[in-house]
mmCIF file of C-alpha atoms and ligand atoms in Angstrom:
data_model
loop_
_atom_site.group_PDB
_atom_site.id
_atom_site.type_symbol
_atom_site.label_atom_id
_atom_site.label_comp_id
_atom_site.label_asym_id
_atom_site.label_seq_id
_atom_site.Cartn_x
_atom_site.Cartn_y
_atom_site.Cartn_z
ATOM 1 C CA UNK A 1 -4.397 21.711 -73.429
ATOM 2 C CA UNK A 2 -7.522 22.988 -69.927
ATOM 3 C CA UNK A 3 -8.843 26.264 -70.692
ATOM 4 C CA UNK A 4 -7.868 29.480 -69.236
ATOM 5 C CA UNK A 5 -4.297 29.920 -68.026
ATOM 6 C CA UNK A 6 -2.350 28.136 -66.135
ATOM 7 C CA UNK A 7 -1.833 28.536 -62.410
ATOM 8 C CA UNK A 8 1.679 28.258 -61.958
ATOM 9 C CA UNK A 9 1.243 28.607 -57.726
ATOM 10 C CA UNK A 10 5.069 26.774 -57.015
ATOM 11 C CA UNK A 11 7.936 29.569 -55.405
ATOM 12 C CA UNK A 12 9.335 29.459 -58.380
ATOM 13 C CA UNK A 13 9.480 29.811 -61.572
ATOM 14 C CA UNK A 14 6.706 32.212 -61.483
ATOM 15 C CA UNK A 15 4.533 33.899 -63.826
ATOM 16 C CA UNK A 16 6.075 35.496 -66.148
ATOM 17 C CA UNK A 17 3.760 39.076 -67.207
ATOM 18 C CA UNK A 18 2.510 39.472 -70.531
ATOM 19 C CA UNK A 19 4.519 43.122 -70.496
ATOM 20 C CA UNK A 20 8.114 40.645 -70.082
ATOM 21 C CA UNK A 21 6.891 38.188 -72.962
ATOM 22 C CA UNK A 22 6.552 41.136 -75.691
ATOM 23 C CA UNK A 23 9.555 42.363 -74.386
ATOM 24 C CA UNK A 24 12.173 39.523 -74.723
ATOM 25 C CA UNK A 25 9.699 37.890 -78.143
ATOM 26 C CA UNK A 26 11.880 40.798 -80.722
ATOM 27 C CA UNK A 27 15.315 39.518 -82.836
ATOM 28 C CA UNK A 28 17.676 39.111 -80.965
ATOM 29 C CA UNK A 29 20.734 42.347 -81.553
ATOM 30 C CA UNK A 30 23.941 42.202 -81.933
ATOM 31 C CA UNK A 31 26.046 41.882 -78.039
ATOM 32 C CA UNK A 32 28.717 43.770 -79.124
ATOM 33 C CA UNK A 33 26.837 46.550 -81.181
ATOM 34 C CA UNK A 34 25.253 50.250 -79.406
ATOM 35 C CA UNK A 35 21.855 49.378 -79.038
ATOM 36 C CA UNK A 36 23.037 46.302 -77.084
ATOM 37 C CA UNK A 37 25.268 48.297 -75.066
ATOM 38 C CA UNK A 38 22.837 51.328 -73.849
ATOM 39 C CA UNK A 39 20.886 47.506 -73.088
ATOM 40 C CA UNK A 40 23.178 46.038 -70.714
ATOM 41 C CA UNK A 41 23.880 49.875 -69.452
ATOM 42 C CA UNK A 42 20.658 50.056 -67.701
ATOM 43 C CA UNK A 43 20.000 46.625 -66.478
ATOM 44 C CA UNK A 44 23.810 46.612 -64.531
ATOM 45 C CA UNK A 45 22.620 50.003 -63.276
ATOM 46 C CA UNK A 46 18.964 49.261 -63.065
ATOM 47 C CA UNK A 47 20.204 46.160 -60.799
ATOM 48 C CA UNK A 48 22.162 47.573 -58.477
ATOM 49 C CA UNK A 49 18.599 50.159 -57.246
ATOM 50 C CA UNK A 50 17.400 46.545 -56.595
ATOM 51 C CA UNK A 51 19.666 45.047 -54.994
ATOM 52 C CA UNK A 52 20.103 48.494 -52.930
ATOM 53 C CA UNK A 53 23.649 49.051 -53.527
ATOM 54 C CA UNK A 54 26.602 51.330 -55.366
ATOM 55 C CA UNK A 55 28.719 48.824 -55.632
ATOM 56 C CA UNK A 56 28.918 46.954 -59.302
ATOM 57 C CA UNK A 57 26.179 43.796 -60.284
ATOM 58 C CA UNK A 58 27.144 40.798 -62.306
ATOM 59 C CA UNK A 59 25.103 39.063 -64.540
ATOM 60 C CA UNK A 60 25.217 35.316 -65.896
ATOM 61 C CA UNK A 61 23.885 33.173 -68.402
ATOM 62 C CA UNK A 62 23.221 30.689 -66.219
ATOM 63 C CA UNK A 63 19.895 29.341 -63.469
ATOM 64 C CA UNK A 64 19.984 30.189 -60.021
ATOM 65 C CA UNK A 65 22.280 28.034 -59.173
ATOM 66 C CA UNK A 66 25.763 29.072 -61.124
ATOM 67 C CA UNK A 67 26.065 32.431 -59.154
ATOM 68 C CA UNK A 68 25.656 30.377 -55.809
ATOM 69 C CA UNK A 69 28.797 28.960 -56.747
ATOM 70 C CA UNK A 70 30.668 32.175 -58.063
ATOM 71 C CA UNK A 71 30.119 33.435 -54.919
ATOM 72 C CA UNK A 72 32.333 30.625 -53.334
ATOM 73 C CA UNK A 73 35.105 30.968 -56.610
ATOM 74 C CA UNK A 74 35.428 34.788 -56.857
ATOM 75 C CA UNK A 75 35.783 35.032 -52.811
ATOM 76 C CA UNK A 76 37.183 32.372 -51.674
ATOM 77 C CA UNK A 77 41.020 29.465 -51.278
ATOM 78 C CA UNK A 78 40.851 25.755 -51.609
ATOM 79 C CA UNK A 79 40.061 24.650 -47.953
ATOM 80 C CA UNK A 80 39.199 28.139 -46.661
ATOM 81 C CA UNK A 81 36.870 27.045 -43.858
ATOM 82 C CA UNK A 82 32.831 28.593 -44.595
ATOM 83 C CA UNK A 83 30.658 29.075 -41.648
ATOM 84 C CA UNK A 84 26.882 27.539 -43.184
ATOM 85 C CA UNK A 85 23.374 27.269 -41.420
ATOM 86 C CA UNK A 86 20.862 24.586 -42.165
ATOM 87 C CA UNK A 87 18.116 26.010 -42.684
ATOM 88 C CA UNK A 88 16.415 23.195 -45.776
ATOM 89 C CA UNK A 89 16.402 21.801 -48.754
ATOM 90 C CA UNK A 90 18.810 24.835 -50.608
ATOM 91 C CA UNK A 91 20.807 25.880 -47.487
ATOM 92 C CA UNK A 92 22.282 22.287 -48.843
ATOM 93 C CA UNK A 93 22.216 22.078 -52.204
ATOM 94 C CA UNK A 94 24.249 25.110 -51.224
ATOM 95 C CA UNK A 95 26.492 23.164 -48.736
ATOM 96 C CA UNK A 96 27.512 21.235 -50.643
ATOM 97 C CA UNK A 97 28.390 23.006 -53.279
ATOM 98 C CA UNK A 98 30.817 23.759 -50.838
ATOM 99 C CA UNK A 99 32.255 20.860 -50.166
ATOM 100 C CA UNK A 100 32.450 19.432 -53.386
ATOM 101 C CA UNK A 101 34.477 23.089 -55.109
ATOM 102 C CA UNK A 102 37.302 21.993 -51.456
ATOM 103 C CA UNK A 103 36.112 23.650 -48.905
ATOM 104 C CA UNK A 104 35.440 23.121 -45.405
ATOM 105 C CA UNK A 105 31.969 23.718 -44.230
ATOM 106 C CA UNK A 106 30.737 23.717 -40.111
ATOM 107 C CA UNK A 107 27.679 23.148 -40.343
ATOM 108 C CA UNK A 108 24.909 25.059 -38.171
ATOM 109 C CA UNK A 109 22.536 21.979 -38.259
ATOM 110 C CA UNK A 110 18.576 22.760 -38.060
ATOM 111 C CA UNK A 111 14.891 21.661 -37.664
ATOM 112 C CA UNK A 112 14.206 22.800 -41.312
ATOM 113 C CA UNK A 113 11.638 24.446 -39.211
ATOM 114 C CA UNK A 114 13.303 28.590 -38.361
ATOM 115 C CA UNK A 115 16.225 30.485 -40.596
ATOM 116 C CA UNK A 116 19.789 30.426 -39.018
ATOM 117 C CA UNK A 117 20.698 30.874 -35.493
ATOM 118 C CA UNK A 118 22.161 34.214 -34.866
ATOM 119 C CA UNK A 119 22.516 34.075 -31.551
ATOM 120 C CA UNK A 120 24.984 30.328 -32.373
ATOM 121 C CA UNK A 121 26.707 32.535 -35.225
ATOM 122 C CA UNK A 122 27.997 34.784 -32.752
ATOM 123 C CA UNK A 123 29.322 32.069 -30.656
ATOM 124 C CA UNK A 124 31.107 30.266 -32.737
ATOM 125 C CA UNK A 125 32.434 32.821 -34.588
ATOM 126 C CA UNK A 126 33.043 33.736 -31.120
ATOM 127 C CA UNK A 127 35.385 30.488 -30.732
ATOM 128 C CA UNK A 128 37.446 31.468 -33.143
ATOM 129 C CA UNK A 129 39.318 33.026 -32.415
ATOM 130 C CA UNK A 130 42.392 32.668 -35.737
ATOM 131 C CA UNK A 131 39.951 33.459 -37.350
ATOM 132 C CA UNK A 132 39.811 30.314 -39.957
ATOM 133 C CA UNK A 133 36.378 31.211 -40.130
ATOM 134 C CA UNK A 134 36.205 33.109 -44.251
ATOM 135 C CA UNK A 135 32.801 33.795 -44.958
ATOM 136 C CA UNK A 136 29.751 33.324 -43.540
ATOM 137 C CA UNK A 137 26.634 31.579 -46.227
ATOM 138 C CA UNK A 138 23.503 32.085 -45.386
ATOM 139 C CA UNK A 139 20.015 31.620 -47.219
ATOM 140 C CA UNK A 140 17.820 34.732 -46.726
ATOM 141 C CA UNK A 141 14.600 32.764 -48.365
ATOM 142 C CA UNK A 142 14.796 29.142 -47.575
ATOM 143 C CA UNK A 143 12.155 28.583 -50.277
ATOM 144 C CA UNK A 144 11.742 24.723 -49.571
ATOM 145 C CA UNK A 145 10.032 25.968 -45.849
ATOM 146 C CA UNK A 146 9.119 28.911 -46.524
ATOM 147 C CA UNK A 147 11.252 30.008 -43.513
ATOM 148 C CA UNK A 148 13.253 34.074 -43.788
ATOM 149 C CA UNK A 149 16.480 34.977 -42.126
ATOM 150 C CA UNK A 150 16.582 38.163 -40.692
ATOM 151 C CA UNK A 151 19.925 38.989 -42.289
ATOM 152 C CA UNK A 152 20.451 42.103 -39.867
ATOM 153 C CA UNK A 153 20.949 39.579 -37.546
ATOM 154 C CA UNK A 154 23.117 37.748 -38.730
ATOM 155 C CA UNK A 155 25.493 41.324 -39.869
ATOM 156 C CA UNK A 156 24.960 42.429 -36.376
ATOM 157 C CA UNK A 157 26.576 38.730 -34.412
ATOM 158 C CA UNK A 158 29.107 38.694 -37.323
ATOM 159 C CA UNK A 159 29.878 42.571 -35.696
ATOM 160 C CA UNK A 160 29.912 41.712 -32.436
ATOM 161 C CA UNK A 161 31.518 39.016 -32.019
ATOM 162 C CA UNK A 162 33.887 41.664 -34.253
ATOM 163 C CA UNK A 163 35.200 38.747 -37.070
ATOM 164 C CA UNK A 164 36.041 39.511 -40.511
ATOM 165 C CA UNK A 165 34.939 37.335 -42.644
ATOM 166 C CA UNK A 166 31.805 37.755 -45.581
ATOM 167 C CA UNK A 167 29.113 37.722 -45.704
ATOM 168 C CA UNK A 168 27.625 35.036 -48.613
ATOM 169 C CA UNK A 169 23.625 36.053 -48.740
ATOM 170 C CA UNK A 170 21.417 33.327 -51.098
ATOM 171 C CA UNK A 171 18.104 35.849 -52.478
ATOM 172 C CA UNK A 172 17.345 33.850 -55.171
ATOM 173 C CA UNK A 173 13.430 33.642 -53.830
ATOM 174 C CA UNK A 174 13.021 36.993 -51.953
ATOM 175 C CA UNK A 175 15.262 39.734 -54.174
ATOM 176 C CA UNK A 176 12.158 41.948 -55.051
ATOM 177 C CA UNK A 177 9.192 40.390 -53.271
ATOM 178 C CA UNK A 178 10.643 41.106 -50.147
ATOM 179 C CA UNK A 179 12.029 44.134 -48.274
ATOM 180 C CA UNK A 180 16.080 43.397 -48.943
ATOM 181 C CA UNK A 181 19.690 45.795 -48.765
ATOM 182 C CA UNK A 182 22.335 44.717 -49.603
ATOM 183 C CA UNK A 183 25.205 47.578 -48.610
ATOM 184 C CA UNK A 184 22.477 49.042 -45.721
ATOM 185 C CA UNK A 185 22.364 45.423 -44.519
ATOM 186 C CA UNK A 186 26.549 44.589 -45.138
ATOM 187 C CA UNK A 187 26.484 41.655 -46.886
ATOM 188 C CA UNK A 188 29.462 40.981 -49.607
ATOM 189 C CA UNK A 189 28.259 39.210 -52.446
ATOM 190 C CA UNK A 190 24.019 38.131 -52.657
ATOM 191 C CA UNK A 191 23.070 36.016 -55.409
ATOM 192 C CA UNK A 192 19.978 35.907 -56.588
ATOM 193 C CA UNK A 193 18.317 34.208 -59.328
ATOM 194 C CA UNK A 194 15.175 35.699 -62.221
ATOM 195 C CA UNK A 195 12.810 32.780 -62.601
ATOM 196 C CA UNK A 196 11.129 34.312 -58.637
ATOM 197 C CA UNK A 197 10.526 37.772 -57.952
ATOM 198 C CA UNK A 198 12.104 39.563 -61.031
ATOM 199 C CA UNK A 199 9.058 38.073 -63.204
ATOM 200 C CA UNK A 200 11.621 36.303 -65.773
ATOM 201 C CA UNK A 201 11.694 33.288 -67.488
ATOM 202 C CA UNK A 202 15.127 31.084 -65.746
ATOM 203 C CA UNK A 203 18.423 31.541 -67.444
ATOM 204 C CA UNK A 204 19.761 34.647 -65.241
ATOM 205 C CA UNK A 205 21.511 34.394 -61.764
ATOM 206 C CA UNK A 206 23.472 37.447 -60.159
ATOM 207 C CA UNK A 207 26.091 38.454 -57.810
ATOM 208 C CA UNK A 208 25.813 41.905 -55.945
ATOM 209 C CA UNK A 209 28.986 43.026 -54.426
ATOM 210 C CA UNK A 210 31.568 44.916 -52.274
ATOM 211 C CA UNK A 211 34.662 46.784 -51.876
ATOM 212 C CA UNK A 212 35.480 43.879 -49.450
ATOM 213 C CA UNK A 213 33.936 41.423 -51.433
ATOM 214 C CA UNK A 214 35.547 42.877 -54.058
ATOM 215 C CA UNK A 215 39.343 42.764 -52.871
ATOM 216 C CA UNK A 216 38.848 39.280 -51.384
ATOM 217 C CA UNK A 217 38.107 38.605 -54.950
ATOM 218 C CA UNK A 218 42.027 39.943 -55.728
ATOM 219 C CA UNK A 219 43.182 36.980 -53.692
ATOM 220 C CA UNK A 220 40.781 34.377 -53.400
ATOM 221 C CA UNK A 221 43.276 31.096 -55.007
ATOM 222 C CA UNK A 222 40.068 28.613 -56.541
ATOM 223 C CA UNK A 223 39.511 27.758 -60.209
ATOM 224 C CA UNK A 224 37.362 29.964 -62.516
ATOM 225 C CA UNK A 225 36.672 30.861 -65.514
ATOM 226 C CA UNK A 226 33.406 31.503 -66.720
ATOM 227 C CA UNK A 227 32.247 32.811 -63.324
ATOM 228 C CA UNK A 228 35.291 34.701 -63.111
ATOM 229 C CA UNK A 229 34.829 38.519 -61.858
ATOM 230 C CA UNK A 230 37.681 39.946 -62.940
ATOM 231 C CA UNK A 231 36.325 39.693 -66.917
ATOM 232 C CA UNK A 232 33.415 40.527 -65.644
ATOM 233 C CA UNK A 233 33.584 43.730 -64.749
ATOM 234 C CA UNK A 234 36.435 44.607 -66.680
ATOM 235 C CA UNK A 235 33.418 44.119 -69.951
ATOM 236 C CA UNK A 236 30.431 45.316 -67.841
ATOM 237 C CA UNK A 237 32.044 48.380 -67.231
ATOM 238 C CA UNK A 238 31.768 49.701 -70.965
ATOM 239 C CA UNK A 239 28.327 48.078 -71.275
ATOM 240 C CA UNK A 240 29.996 44.405 -72.207
ATOM 241 C CA UNK A 241 29.789 40.838 -71.745
ATOM 242 C CA UNK A 242 33.083 38.674 -71.445
ATOM 243 C CA UNK A 243 30.722 35.962 -73.809
ATOM 244 C CA UNK A 244 27.532 35.518 -75.772
ATOM 245 C CA UNK A 245 24.597 37.234 -73.078
ATOM 246 C CA UNK A 246 20.513 36.286 -72.484
ATOM 247 C CA UNK A 247 20.040 39.301 -75.426
ATOM 248 C CA UNK A 248 16.286 38.343 -75.008
ATOM 249 C CA UNK A 249 16.443 37.517 -71.302
ATOM 250 C CA UNK A 250 17.974 41.199 -70.854
ATOM 251 C CA UNK A 251 15.555 42.542 -73.013
ATOM 252 C CA UNK A 252 12.845 41.275 -70.424
ATOM 253 C CA UNK A 253 14.916 42.307 -67.378
ATOM 254 C CA UNK A 254 14.645 45.688 -68.843
ATOM 255 C CA UNK A 255 10.933 45.349 -68.463
ATOM 256 C CA UNK A 256 10.934 43.274 -64.844
ATOM 257 C CA UNK A 257 12.400 46.551 -64.014
ATOM 258 C CA UNK A 258 10.967 49.008 -64.647
ATOM 259 C CA UNK A 259 7.784 46.842 -63.770
ATOM 260 C CA UNK A 260 9.050 47.480 -60.148
ATOM 261 C CA UNK A 261 10.042 50.432 -59.788
ATOM 262 C CA UNK A 262 7.044 52.012 -61.927
ATOM 263 C CA UNK A 263 4.347 49.754 -58.346
ATOM 264 C CA UNK A 264 7.744 50.930 -56.126
ATOM 265 C CA UNK A 265 9.721 48.384 -54.491
ATOM 266 C CA UNK A 266 7.945 49.789 -51.263
ATOM 267 C CA UNK A 267 4.295 48.193 -52.420
ATOM 268 C CA UNK A 268 5.465 45.279 -53.978
ATOM 269 C CA UNK A 269 6.653 44.688 -50.983
ATOM 270 C CA UNK A 270 3.401 44.931 -48.437
ATOM 271 C CA UNK A 271 1.702 43.989 -51.226
ATOM 272 C CA UNK A 272 3.609 40.157 -50.407
ATOM 273 C CA UNK A 273 3.140 40.430 -46.955
ATOM 274 C CA UNK A 274 -0.409 40.884 -48.482
ATOM 275 C CA UNK A 275 -0.856 38.609 -49.836
ATOM 276 C CA UNK A 276 1.407 35.803 -47.314
ATOM 277 C CA UNK A 277 -0.947 36.654 -44.609
ATOM 278 C CA UNK A 278 -4.313 36.024 -46.275
ATOM 279 C CA UNK A 279 -2.550 32.750 -47.290
ATOM 280 C CA UNK A 280 -1.722 31.935 -43.550
ATOM 281 C CA UNK A 281 -5.721 32.489 -42.516
ATOM 282 C CA UNK A 282 -6.257 30.759 -45.027
ATOM 283 C CA UNK A 283 -4.451 28.097 -43.080
ATOM 284 C CA UNK A 284 -4.763 27.995 -40.075
ATOM 285 C CA UNK A 285 -8.797 28.111 -40.824
ATOM 286 C CA UNK A 286 -8.456 25.272 -42.220
ATOM 287 C CA UNK A 287 -7.210 23.739 -39.335
ATOM 288 C CA UNK A 288 -3.575 22.740 -40.927
ATOM 289 C CA UNK A 289 -0.124 23.144 -39.356
ATOM 290 C CA UNK A 290 2.942 25.573 -40.946
ATOM 291 C CA UNK A 291 5.861 25.179 -41.717
ATOM 292 C CA UNK A 292 7.427 28.554 -40.595
ATOM 293 C CA UNK A 293 7.601 27.644 -36.939
ATOM 294 C CA UNK A 294 8.104 32.077 -35.969
ATOM 295 C CA UNK A 295 6.298 34.201 -36.660
ATOM 296 C CA UNK A 296 9.043 36.688 -37.516
ATOM 297 C CA UNK A 297 10.359 34.613 -39.422
ATOM 298 C CA UNK A 298 7.168 33.848 -41.824
ATOM 299 C CA UNK A 299 8.263 34.256 -45.552
ATOM 300 C CA UNK A 300 5.805 36.067 -47.552
ATOM 301 C CA UNK A 301 6.964 34.624 -50.391
ATOM 302 C CA UNK A 302 5.514 31.474 -50.277
ATOM 303 C CA UNK A 303 3.953 29.337 -47.185
ATOM 304 C CA UNK A 304 4.692 25.855 -46.980
ATOM 305 C CA UNK A 305 2.120 24.242 -45.546
ATOM 306 C CA UNK A 306 1.697 20.330 -43.416
ATOM 307 C CA UNK A 307 0.377 17.510 -44.744
ATOM 308 C CA UNK A 308 -1.847 15.794 -41.873
ATOM 309 C CA UNK A 309 -0.467 12.253 -40.660
ATOM 310 C CA UNK A 310 -1.160 9.828 -42.924
ATOM 311 C CA UNK A 311 -1.852 12.133 -46.171
ATOM 312 C CA UNK A 312 0.243 12.258 -48.607
ATOM 313 C CA UNK A 313 1.468 16.112 -49.983
ATOM 314 C CA UNK A 314 2.050 14.297 -53.245
ATOM 315 C CA UNK A 315 -1.265 12.971 -54.653
ATOM 316 C CA UNK A 316 -3.056 16.045 -52.948
ATOM 317 C CA UNK A 317 -0.840 18.018 -55.589
ATOM 318 C CA UNK A 318 -1.382 15.426 -58.671
ATOM 319 C CA UNK A 319 -5.772 16.110 -57.620
ATOM 320 C CA UNK A 320 -4.949 20.640 -57.812
ATOM 321 C CA UNK A 321 -3.470 19.952 -61.123
ATOM 322 C CA UNK A 322 -5.558 17.390 -62.822
ATOM 323 C CA UNK A 323 -9.056 18.955 -61.651
ATOM 324 C CA UNK A 324 -7.267 22.926 -61.474
ATOM 325 C CA UNK A 325 -4.792 23.171 -63.680
ATOM 326 C CA UNK A 326 -3.064 24.252 -61.196
ATOM 327 C CA UNK A 327 0.400 23.504 -59.836
ATOM 328 C CA UNK A 328 2.020 24.046 -56.297
ATOM 329 C CA UNK A 329 5.157 23.106 -54.645
ATOM 330 C CA UNK A 330 6.126 19.603 -53.878
ATOM 331 C CA UNK A 331 7.821 18.840 -50.718
ATOM 332 C CA UNK A 332 11.852 19.223 -51.132
ATOM 333 C CA UNK A 333 14.256 17.276 -50.070
ATOM 334 C CA UNK A 334 13.901 15.197 -46.376
ATOM 335 C CA UNK A 335 10.082 17.456 -46.865
ATOM 336 C CA UNK A 336 8.866 15.017 -49.324
ATOM 337 C CA UNK A 337 5.911 14.230 -49.677
ATOM 338 C CA UNK A 338 5.161 15.565 -46.366
ATOM 339 C CA UNK A 339 4.106 20.044 -47.461
ATOM 340 C CA UNK A 340 3.259 21.459 -50.218
ATOM 341 C CA UNK A 341 4.282 24.962 -51.315
ATOM 342 C CA UNK A 342 2.535 27.814 -52.181
ATOM 343 C CA UNK A 343 3.800 30.237 -54.237
ATOM 344 C CA UNK A 344 2.742 33.624 -53.485
ATOM 345 C CA UNK A 345 5.145 35.530 -55.304
ATOM 346 C CA UNK A 346 6.093 37.905 -58.198
ATOM 347 C CA UNK A 347 3.723 38.975 -60.661
ATOM 348 C CA UNK A 348 -0.035 38.062 -58.688
ATOM 349 C CA UNK A 349 -2.167 39.753 -57.421
ATOM 350 C CA UNK A 350 -5.412 39.724 -54.713
ATOM 351 C CA UNK A 351 -7.644 37.710 -57.479
ATOM 352 C CA UNK A 352 -5.369 35.571 -58.417
ATOM 353 C CA UNK A 353 -4.901 34.648 -54.417
ATOM 354 C CA UNK A 354 -7.990 33.723 -54.532
ATOM 355 C CA UNK A 355 -8.342 32.118 -57.373
ATOM 356 C CA UNK A 356 -4.660 29.722 -55.608
ATOM 357 C CA UNK A 357 -6.619 29.661 -52.390
ATOM 358 C CA UNK A 358 -9.830 27.890 -53.972
ATOM 359 C CA UNK A 359 -8.473 25.394 -55.665
ATOM 360 C CA UNK A 360 -6.662 24.671 -52.822
ATOM 361 C CA UNK A 361 -9.759 24.198 -51.341
ATOM 362 C CA UNK A 362 -11.749 22.313 -53.240
ATOM 363 C CA UNK A 363 -8.341 20.130 -53.324
ATOM 364 C CA UNK A 364 -8.589 19.603 -50.102
ATOM 365 C CA UNK A 365 -11.560 18.177 -50.090
ATOM 366 C CA UNK A 366 -10.980 15.500 -53.822
ATOM 367 C CA UNK A 367 -8.607 14.435 -51.873
ATOM 368 C CA UNK A 368 -10.590 13.796 -49.424
ATOM 369 C CA UNK A 369 -7.518 15.487 -46.813
ATOM 370 C CA UNK A 370 -9.112 16.474 -43.078
ATOM 371 C CA UNK A 371 -9.917 20.172 -43.108
ATOM 372 C CA UNK A 372 -12.588 23.381 -41.931
ATOM 373 C CA UNK A 373 -14.051 24.759 -44.639
ATOM 374 C CA UNK A 374 -13.459 28.434 -44.957
ATOM 375 C CA UNK A 375 -9.735 28.497 -45.828
ATOM 376 C CA UNK A 376 -10.935 31.401 -48.272
ATOM 377 C CA UNK A 377 -13.732 32.881 -46.674
ATOM 378 C CA UNK A 378 -10.501 34.067 -44.369
ATOM 379 C CA UNK A 379 -8.346 34.690 -46.857
ATOM 380 C CA UNK A 380 -10.994 37.438 -48.861
ATOM 381 C CA UNK A 381 -12.023 38.769 -44.744
ATOM 382 C CA UNK A 382 -8.121 39.962 -45.180
ATOM 383 C CA UNK A 383 -7.797 41.694 -48.740
ATOM 384 C CA UNK A 384 -11.238 42.990 -48.639
ATOM 385 C CA UNK A 385 -10.058 44.577 -45.201
ATOM 386 C CA UNK A 386 -6.867 45.899 -46.282
ATOM 387 C CA UNK A 387 -8.548 47.240 -49.630
ATOM 388 C CA UNK A 388 -10.858 49.249 -47.411
ATOM 389 C CA UNK A 389 -7.721 49.891 -45.280
ATOM 390 C CA UNK A 390 -6.368 51.884 -48.104
ATOM 391 C CA UNK A 391 -9.136 53.248 -49.830
ATOM 392 C CA UNK A 392 -9.944 55.048 -46.826
ATOM 393 C CA UNK A 393 -13.857 53.451 -47.211
ATOM 394 C CA UNK A 394 -15.123 52.557 -43.971
ATOM 395 C CA UNK A 395 -16.831 48.719 -43.100
ATOM 396 C CA UNK A 396 -20.641 49.339 -43.494
ATOM 397 C CA UNK A 397 -22.751 48.987 -39.690
HETATM 398 C C1 LIG B 1 15.474 28.583 -56.325
HETATM 399 C C2 LIG B 1 16.566 28.364 -55.559
HETATM 400 C C3 LIG B 1 18.171 28.054 -56.120
HETATM 401 C C4 LIG B 1 17.932 26.961 -57.159
HETATM 402 O O1 LIG B 1 18.241 28.021 -58.105
HETATM 403 P P1 LIG B 1 18.438 27.204 -59.622
HETATM 404 O O2 LIG B 1 17.214 28.745 -60.857
HETATM 405 O O3 LIG B 1 17.563 25.695 -59.821
HETATM 406 O O4 LIG B 1 19.511 27.043 -59.809
HETATM 407 C C5 LIG B 1 18.972 28.597 -54.678
HETATM 408 N N1 LIG B 1 18.549 29.218 -53.400
HETATM 409 C C6 LIG B 1 16.989 29.548 -53.101
HETATM 410 C C7 LIG B 1 16.350 29.431 -52.156
HETATM 411 C C8 LIG B 1 16.262 28.717 -54.548
HETATM 412 O O5 LIG B 1 15.190 29.179 -54.012
#
């Protein structure tokens, strides 16, 4: 084992803070006893505050993929049409899942460098006079590309078209990192996961609901059992689960919610914005290209960086892991070998970012990837500037 802490700078799973580890490190309790009931009520209420919703949130002992499935099977019926937007690898996987479940997907193709096209969503919905489209599904933060879709614009597109489709949103890599408002933005099902912005190990995932999606679940006909909202909500009402929940992860979740609220969600989002901006300054100083093409869609939880032609991102990642014990995200799907991704989300501060960027800059040199030096300095300049601004200290003349 190398000395010091491994740098886990993939965009999820993220580094688990000591406070969360300590909270999980307890004897497992009776999930039908009073101590559990209090814990369940705490986390079910707490997650409503994180999603910014008054409506019930469901917690599954499953990875994010499970909550994707839950969002579809609870609200839709066989052969229902879903309008999906190709933003990258994760939207593609969700699309494949919808097809496997027997849904009909209308796909808006994309170039993996932009978010969902809200104008095109509006056109497709306006053209759907018969209201054959039952749901619009989009990924808020596309983790394979570092592109964030502006959900309020998607909501507006649906409203402009006066279309009754449900809005389903995947926030697995944005919840707890990037501003998100389930109720205010009129989302019907939000999908979340534990191992990214929520700073927990993998193993929990979430559905935030709405009146409209709860009503849809009463008549939806896709087969469902483990993921059925009905039994879950009936049990949750008194602080129970219909089957054994991930008790120890829920201890961790209670602690993670407390940490996010002590810092304040607005401050958590501002911290991620700052680290993302510093990262982009480093990338530009290196003379490399950011995959995301629209500055309005830059992700605050990760940055995907394109490799110069003829250079393999996975060789660079291997060099960095070997020499500096740091894991960076690989290019997924059609981006394999072409990009690497820096995760700057979760339990992460200015110096974690400086360590991360130093590892990347040294790695670029060792792997002989053409670049300019000075990325680390550019990022440091930004962080120092922001620190000065927040403490009101003026720069020395
Ligand atoms: C990680 C991720 C998923 C998949 O979640 P798992 O926990 O691996 O099942 C889906 N969507 C997005 C946007 C993700 O970042």
